[in-house]
Coordinates of C-alpha atoms in Angstrom, one line a residue:
X1336 CA 44.4 -32.4 -16.8
X1337 CA 44.4 -33.8 -13.2
X1338 CA 43.5 -30.3 -11.9
X1339 CA 40.6 -30.1 -14.2
X1340 CA 39.3 -33.6 -13.0
X1341 CA 39.6 -32.5 -9.4
X1342 CA 37.5 -29.3 -10.2
X1343 CA 34.9 -31.3 -12.0
X1344 CA 34.7 -33.8 -9.2
X1345 CA 34.3 -31.0 -6.7
X1346 CA 31.5 -29.4 -8.8
X1347 CA 29.6 -32.7 -9.1
X1348 CA 30.0 -33.3 -5.3
X1349 CA 28.6 -29.8 -4.4
X1350 CA 25.7 -30.2 -6.8
X1351 CA 24.9 -33.6 -5.3
X1352 CA 25.2 -32.2 -1.8
X1353 CA 22.8 -29.4 -2.5
X1354 CA 20.3 -31.7 -4.3
X1355 CA 20.5 -34.2 -1.4
X1356 CA 19.8 -31.5 1.2
X1357 CA 16.7 -30.1 -0.6
X1358 CA 15.3 -33.6 -1.4
X1359 CA 15.3 -34.5 2.3
X1360 CA 13.2 -31.6 3.5
X1361 CA 9.8 -32.8 4.5
X1362 CA 8.2 -29.3 4.4
X1363 CA 4.6 -30.7 4.3
X1364 CA 3.6 -29.2 1.0
X1365 CA 2.0 -31.6 -1.5
X1366 CA 3.7 -31.9 -4.9
X1367 CA 2.1 -29.5 -7.4
X1368 CA 0.7 -27.1 -4.9
X1369 CA 1.9 -23.6 -3.9
X1370 CA 1.9 -21.6 -0.7
X1371 CA 2.8 -17.9 -0.3
X1372 CA 5.1 -16.6 2.3
X1373 CA 4.7 -12.9 2.8
X1374 CA 5.3 -10.3 5.5
X1375 CA 2.3 -9.2 7.5
X1376 CA 4.0 -6.9 10.0
X1377 CA 4.6 -3.6 8.2
X1378 CA 1.0 -2.5 7.3
X1379 CA 1.0 0.3 4.7
X1380 CA -2.8 0.7 4.4
X1381 CA -5.9 -0.3 6.2
X1382 CA -9.5 -0.1 4.9
X1383 CA -13.0 -1.1 6.2
X1384 CA -15.4 -3.0 4.0
X1385 CA -18.2 -5.5 4.4
X1386 CA -17.7 -5.7 8.2
X1387 CA -14.0 -6.5 7.8
X1388 CA -10.7 -4.5 8.3
X1389 CA -8.3 -5.1 5.4
X1390 CA -4.5 -4.6 5.9
X1391 CA -1.9 -4.4 3.2
X1392 CA 1.8 -5.0 4.0
X1393 CA 4.7 -4.7 1.6
X1394 CA 3.5 -7.9 -0.1
X1395 CA 1.0 -9.6 2.1
X1396 CA -2.7 -8.9 2.3
X1397 CA -5.2 -10.0 5.0
X1398 CA -8.4 -9.1 6.8
X1399 CA -9.9 -9.3 10.2
X1400 CA -13.6 -10.5 10.1
X1401 CA -15.7 -8.9 12.9
X1402 CA -18.4 -11.6 12.5
X1403 CA -16.2 -14.6 13.6
X1404 CA -13.1 -12.7 14.9
X1405 CA -10.9 -14.5 12.4
X1406 CA -7.8 -13.5 10.5
X1407 CA -7.7 -14.5 6.8
X1408 CA -4.9 -14.1 4.3
X1409 CA -5.7 -13.3 0.6
X1410 CA -3.2 -13.8 -2.2
X1411 CA -3.1 -14.2 -5.9
X1412 CA -3.8 -17.9 -5.3
X1413 CA -7.3 -16.7 -4.1
X1414 CA -7.8 -14.5 -7.2
X1415 CA -5.9 -11.3 -6.7
X1416 CA -4.2 -10.0 -9.8
X1417 CA -0.7 -9.4 -8.2
X1418 CA 1.3 -8.7 -5.1
X1419 CA 2.6 -5.4 -3.9
X1420 CA -0.5 -3.4 -3.1
X1421 CA 0.1 0.4 -3.5
X1422 CA -3.5 1.8 -3.0
X1423 CA -6.7 0.8 -1.2
X1424 CA -10.1 2.5 -1.5
X1425 CA -13.5 1.3 -0.2
X1426 CA -17.1 2.4 -0.2
X1427 CA -20.2 0.6 1.1
X1428 CA -20.3 -1.9 -1.7
X1429 CA -16.8 -2.5 -2.9
X1430 CA -13.1 -2.7 -2.1
X1431 CA -10.8 -1.3 -4.7
X1432 CA -7.1 -2.5 -4.8
X1433 CA -4.3 -1.0 -6.8
X1434 CA -0.9 -2.6 -7.4
X1435 CA 2.7 -1.5 -8.1
X1436 CA 2.6 -3.5 -11.2
X1437 CA -0.4 -1.6 -12.7
X1438 CA -3.3 -3.8 -11.9
X1439 CA -6.7 -2.9 -10.4
X1440 CA -8.9 -5.3 -8.5
X1441 CA -12.4 -5.0 -7.1
X1442 CA -13.7 -7.2 -4.3
X1443 CA -17.5 -7.3 -4.2
X1444 CA -19.7 -8.0 -1.1
X1445 CA -20.3 -11.5 -2.5
X1446 CA -16.6 -12.2 -2.3
X1447 CA -16.1 -12.2 -6.0
X1448 CA -12.9 -10.6 -7.2
X1449 CA -12.4 -9.0 -10.6
X1450 CA -9.2 -7.7 -12.0
X1451 CA -8.0 -5.6 -14.9
X1452 CA -4.6 -4.8 -16.3
X1453 CA -4.4 -1.0 -16.7
X1454 CA -1.5 -1.2 -19.0
X1455 CA -2.0 -4.2 -21.1
X1456 CA 0.7 -4.5 -23.7
X1457 CA 3.4 -3.1 -21.3
X1458 CA 3.8 -6.3 -19.3
X1459 CA 7.5 -6.7 -20.2
X1460 CA 8.2 -3.0 -20.1
X1461 CA 10.3 -1.5 -17.2
X1462 CA 8.2 1.7 -17.1
X1463 CA 6.7 2.6 -13.7
X1464 CA 3.1 1.4 -13.7
X1465 CA 2.4 2.0 -10.0
X1466 CA -1.2 2.8 -8.9
X1467 CA -0.9 5.7 -6.5
X1468 CA -4.5 6.3 -5.6
X1469 CA -8.1 5.3 -6.4
X1470 CA -11.2 7.6 -6.4
X1471 CA -14.8 6.6 -7.2
X1472 CA -17.3 9.1 -8.6
X1473 CA -20.5 8.8 -10.6
X1474 CA -19.9 5.1 -11.5
X1475 CA -16.4 5.9 -12.7
X1476 CA -13.1 4.8 -11.1
X1477 CA -10.3 7.4 -11.4
X1478 CA -7.0 5.5 -11.0
X1479 CA -4.0 7.8 -10.4
X1480 CA -0.9 6.1 -11.7
X1481 CA 2.7 6.9 -12.5
X1482 CA 1.5 7.2 -16.1
X1483 CA -1.4 9.6 -15.5
X1484 CA -5.0 9.0 -14.7
X1485 CA -6.8 5.9 -16.0
X1486 CA -10.6 6.1 -16.0
X1487 CA -12.5 2.8 -15.7
X1488 CA -16.2 2.3 -16.2
X1489 CA -17.4 0.5 -13.0
X1490 CA -20.4 -1.3 -14.6
X1491 CA -18.5 -2.5 -17.7
X1492 CA -15.2 -2.7 -15.9
X1493 CA -13.4 -1.4 -18.9
X1494 CA -11.0 1.5 -19.5
X1495 CA -12.7 4.3 -21.2
X1496 CA -10.2 7.2 -21.0
X1497 CA -6.6 8.0 -20.0
X1498 CA -5.2 11.4 -19.1
X1499 CA -1.5 11.1 -19.6
X1500 CA 0.0 14.0 -21.5
X1501 CA -1.9 16.7 -19.8
X1502 CA 0.9 18.5 -18.0
X1503 CA 2.5 21.7 -18.9
X1504 CA 3.0 21.9 -22.7
X1505 CA 1.6 18.4 -23.0
X1506 CA 4.1 16.6 -20.9
X1507 CA 3.3 13.3 -19.2
X1508 CA 2.4 13.4 -15.5
X1509 CA 2.8 11.2 -12.5
X1510 CA -0.6 11.4 -11.0
X1511 CA -0.6 11.1 -7.2
X1512 CA -4.3 11.7 -6.5
X1513 CA -7.5 12.7 -8.3
X1514 CA -10.6 14.3 -6.9
X1515 CA -13.7 16.1 -8.0
X1516 CA -15.4 19.2 -6.4
X1517 CA -18.6 20.3 -8.1
X1518 CA -17.9 20.9 -11.8
X1519 CA -14.1 20.7 -11.4
X1520 CA -11.7 17.9 -11.5
X1521 CA -8.3 18.1 -9.7
X1522 CA -5.2 16.0 -10.3
X1523 CA -2.3 16.2 -7.9
X1524 CA 0.9 15.5 -9.8
X1525 CA 4.6 15.7 -8.8
X1526 CA 4.9 19.0 -10.6
X1527 CA 1.7 20.8 -9.6
X1528 CA -2.0 20.7 -9.1
X1529 CA -4.0 20.4 -12.4
X1530 CA -7.5 21.7 -12.6
X1531 CA -10.2 21.5 -15.3
X1532 CA -13.9 21.7 -15.8
X1533 CA -15.5 18.3 -16.1
X1534 CA -18.5 17.9 -18.5
X1535 CA -19.4 16.4 -21.8
X1536 CA -18.1 19.4 -23.7
X1537 CA -14.5 19.4 -22.3
X1538 CA -11.9 17.1 -23.8
X1539 CA -9.9 16.1 -20.7
X1540 CA -7.2 14.4 -22.9
X1541 CA -6.2 17.8 -24.3
X1542 CA -3.7 19.5 -22.1
X1543 CA -4.9 22.9 -23.2
X1544 CA -8.0 22.3 -21.1
X1545 CA -6.0 22.0 -17.9
X1546 CA -4.8 24.8 -15.7
X1547 CA -1.6 24.2 -13.7
X1548 CA -1.6 25.5 -10.2
X1549 CA 1.8 25.8 -8.6
X1550 CA 2.3 23.9 -5.3
X1551 CA 3.5 25.7 -2.2
X1552 CA 6.0 22.9 -1.7
X1553 CA 7.4 20.3 -4.1
X1554 CA 7.3 17.7 -1.3
X1555 CA 3.4 17.5 -1.4
X1556 CA 2.3 13.9 -1.6
X1557 CA -1.5 13.9 -0.7
X1558 CA -4.8 15.5 -1.4
X1559 CA -8.2 15.5 0.3
X1560 CA -11.6 17.1 -0.1
X1561 CA -13.7 18.0 3.0
X1562 CA -16.9 20.1 2.8
X1563 CA -15.9 21.3 -0.7
X1564 CA -12.6 22.5 0.6
X1565 CA -9.5 21.1 -1.0
X1566 CA -6.5 20.3 1.2
X1567 CA -3.0 19.1 0.2
X1568 CA -0.2 18.0 2.6
X1569 CA 3.4 17.1 3.0
X1570 CA 5.2 15.6 6.0
X1571 CA 4.8 18.7 8.2
X1572 CA 2.1 20.9 6.8
X1573 CA -1.5 20.9 5.6
X1574 CA -2.4 23.6 3.0
X1575 CA -5.9 24.7 2.0
X1576 CA -6.7 25.8 -1.6
X1577 CA -8.2 29.3 -1.6
X1578 CA -9.2 29.5 -5.3
X1579 CA -6.0 30.9 -6.7
X1580 CA -3.4 29.6 -4.3
X1581 CA -2.7 27.8 -1.0
X1582 CA -2.5 28.9 2.6
X1583 CA -1.1 26.9 5.5
X1584 CA -4.0 25.3 7.4
X1585 CA -2.1 23.4 10.1
X1586 CA 1.5 22.7 10.9
X1587 CA 3.0 19.7 12.6
X1588 CA 6.6 20.4 13.8
X1589 CA 7.1 17.4 16.2
X1590 CA 5.9 14.5 14.1
X1591 CA 5.7 13.4 10.4
X1592 CA 2.4 13.1 8.6
X1593 CA 2.1 9.7 7.0
X1594 CA -1.5 9.8 5.7
X1595 CA -4.7 11.8 5.8
X1596 CA -8.2 10.6 5.1
X1597 CA -11.7 11.8 5.6
X1598 CA -13.6 10.2 8.5
X1599 CA -16.8 11.4 10.3
X1600 CA -16.6 14.8 8.5
X1601 CA -13.0 15.4 9.9
X1602 CA -9.5 15.0 8.6
X1603 CA -8.1 11.9 10.2
X1604 CA -4.3 12.6 10.4
X1605 CA -1.9 9.7 10.8
X1606 CA 1.5 10.8 12.0
X1607 CA 4.4 8.5 12.7
X1608 CA 3.9 8.5 16.4
X1609 CA 0.4 10.1 16.8
X1610 CA -3.1 10.2 15.4
X1611 CA -5.2 13.3 15.2
X1612 CA -8.7 14.5 14.2
X1613 CA -8.9 18.0 12.5
X1614 CA -12.1 19.7 11.6
X1615 CA -12.7 22.6 9.1
X1616 CA -12.5 25.1 12.0
X1617 CA -8.9 24.0 12.7
X1618 CA -9.9 22.4 15.9
X1619 CA -7.3 19.6 16.6
X1620 CA -7.9 16.6 18.8
X1621 CA -5.1 14.2 19.8
X1622 CA -6.6 10.7 19.6
X1623 CA -3.6 8.7 20.3
X1624 CA 0.2 9.0 20.9
X1625 CA 2.9 6.4 21.5
X1626 CA 6.6 5.7 21.6
X1627 CA 6.2 2.0 21.2
X1628 CA 4.7 1.5 17.8
X1629 CA 4.9 3.6 14.6
X1630 CA 1.9 4.3 12.3
X1631 CA 1.4 4.3 8.5
X1632 CA -2.4 4.6 8.4
X1633 CA -5.4 4.7 10.7
X1634 CA -9.2 4.1 10.8
X1635 CA -11.9 5.4 13.1
X1636 CA -14.8 2.9 13.4
X1637 CA -17.7 3.5 15.8
X1638 CA -15.4 5.8 17.9
X1639 CA -12.7 3.0 18.1
X1640 CA -9.4 3.9 16.6
X1641 CA -7.4 1.3 14.6
X1642 CA -3.8 1.8 13.5
X1643 CA -1.7 0.3 10.8
X1644 CA 1.7 -0.2 12.4
X1645 CA 5.2 -0.3 10.9
X1646 CA 6.2 -3.5 12.7
X1647 CA 3.3 -5.1 14.6
X1648 CA 0.4 -5.5 12.1
X1649 CA -3.0 -3.9 12.9
X1650 CA -3.7 -2.6 16.4
X1651 CA -7.0 -1.8 18.1
X1652 CA -5.9 1.2 20.1
X1653 CA -8.7 0.9 22.6
X1654 CA -8.0 -2.6 23.6
X1655 CA -4.4 -2.7 22.6
X1656 CA -5.0 -5.9 20.7
X1657 CA -2.6 -6.5 17.8
X1658 CA -3.8 -8.4 14.7
X1659 CA -1.6 -10.1 12.2
X1660 CA -1.5 -13.7 10.7
X1661 CA 0.3 -15.9 13.1
X1662 CA 4.0 -16.6 12.5
X1663 CA 4.3 -14.7 9.3
X1664 CA 7.6 -14.4 7.4
X1665 CA 9.4 -11.2 8.4
X1666 CA 10.1 -8.8 5.5
X1667 CA 13.4 -8.0 3.8
X1668 CA 14.6 -11.6 3.7
X1669 CA 17.7 -11.6 1.4
X1670 CA 18.6 -15.3 1.3
X1671 CA 17.0 -18.7 2.0
X1672 CA 18.9 -21.9 3.0
X1673 CA 18.1 -25.2 4.6
X1674 CA 19.7 -27.6 7.0
X1675 CA 17.9 -30.9 7.3
X1676 CA 14.2 -30.0 8.0
X1677 CA 14.0 -26.2 8.8
X1678 CA 14.3 -23.5 6.1
X1679 CA 16.2 -20.4 7.3
X1680 CA 15.7 -16.9 6.0
X1681 CA 18.4 -14.3 6.6
X1682 CA 17.3 -10.7 6.7
X1683 CA 18.7 -8.0 4.5
X1684 CA 21.1 -5.9 6.7
X1685 CA 20.7 -2.2 6.1
X1686 CA 23.7 0.0 6.3
X1687 CA 22.3 2.3 9.0
X1688 CA 21.5 2.4 12.7
X1689 CA 18.2 0.7 12.1
X1690 CA 19.7 -2.5 10.7
X1691 CA 18.3 -5.7 12.1
X1692 CA 21.7 -7.4 12.6
X1693 CA 21.2 -10.9 13.7
X1694 CA 17.5 -11.2 12.7
X1695 CA 16.4 -14.4 11.0
X1696 CA 13.3 -16.4 10.2
X1697 CA 12.8 -20.2 10.5
X1698 CA 10.2 -22.3 8.7
X1699 CA 9.3 -25.7 10.2
X1700 CA 7.1 -26.9 7.3
X1701 CA 3.9 -25.2 8.7
X1702 CA 4.7 -21.8 10.2
X1703 CA 7.4 -19.2 10.4
X1704 CA 9.0 -17.9 13.6
X1705 CA 11.1 -14.7 13.6
X1706 CA 14.0 -14.4 16.0
X1707 CA 17.3 -12.6 16.4
X1708 CA 20.7 -13.3 17.9
X1709 CA 21.3 -10.8 20.7
X1710 CA 24.3 -8.5 20.4
X1711 CA 25.2 -10.0 17.0

């Protein structure tokens, strides 16, 4: 009985100690309000819209405004549907945002944000609802997802069709990208390239109307259309579709392709350490190479190259000016604890040579600083 009383006393003491620590932290946030603390260093995607460059990190989202040279964060507090952006697409009038949780947002020039749940009714399901890519054509938004293609009417902002079980023998598909050339629609899936005619007489929900074209490599993860030519790519090669199959268009043996997009009637190729321009005549231009930062994505704006880096935010590669919200929380924080005023965040330690042993973050009530213990 005495042992039980000692354990109960110890438990009460520890609970009181933890409560006392947290009630003494003057972190400067008014009661009843929220602030977000995201990583803004590892930028996965960048896009240009409305005289702004938008950058998406693992969870954080921000933009650089060319009009006033300001950096501005955007979160679900500001009207976004979710966190964890997995796709960005922009045209002259809108910015489209896709999420890992299966949401689609549109940011208009006015600043208004509209969102839609692409898989309403599956909120509590553990199925993969990730948005892989967004394509806009003839007032329709083709959203490639882990559950097939969801077609959204832009004007009504309503789902009008889904192409899910259109794989071989009616199997479901994981759609990586969708595009349209002339009277044909193409869906790049993890099992092959699907092709169909697209018109009012063709039922695209019927798998019998889709032709499966085998991929030259199962590691293909991207698709682009340039001058009515269809290109697919993996980490080391770009292939061109020749009507009945694929031929190698360009190989990259010394670097890994991260992303390819169409810019100035060229393929803008972002590799891990380099950025290239490639035209339809196979002329390759090296635009930038480095050993100091590593790239996930790139943009070419008025002959100025911008890079989305793995660990330093967005960089203007002409001026070497790095952009990211000041004192952002570093990613991969595993545990938070506090001692008096500061809040400390300990990073997740990876079991490999790239582990950030000794790295930590400190929040003083206003901003985060990221540091490390040398030789830890």
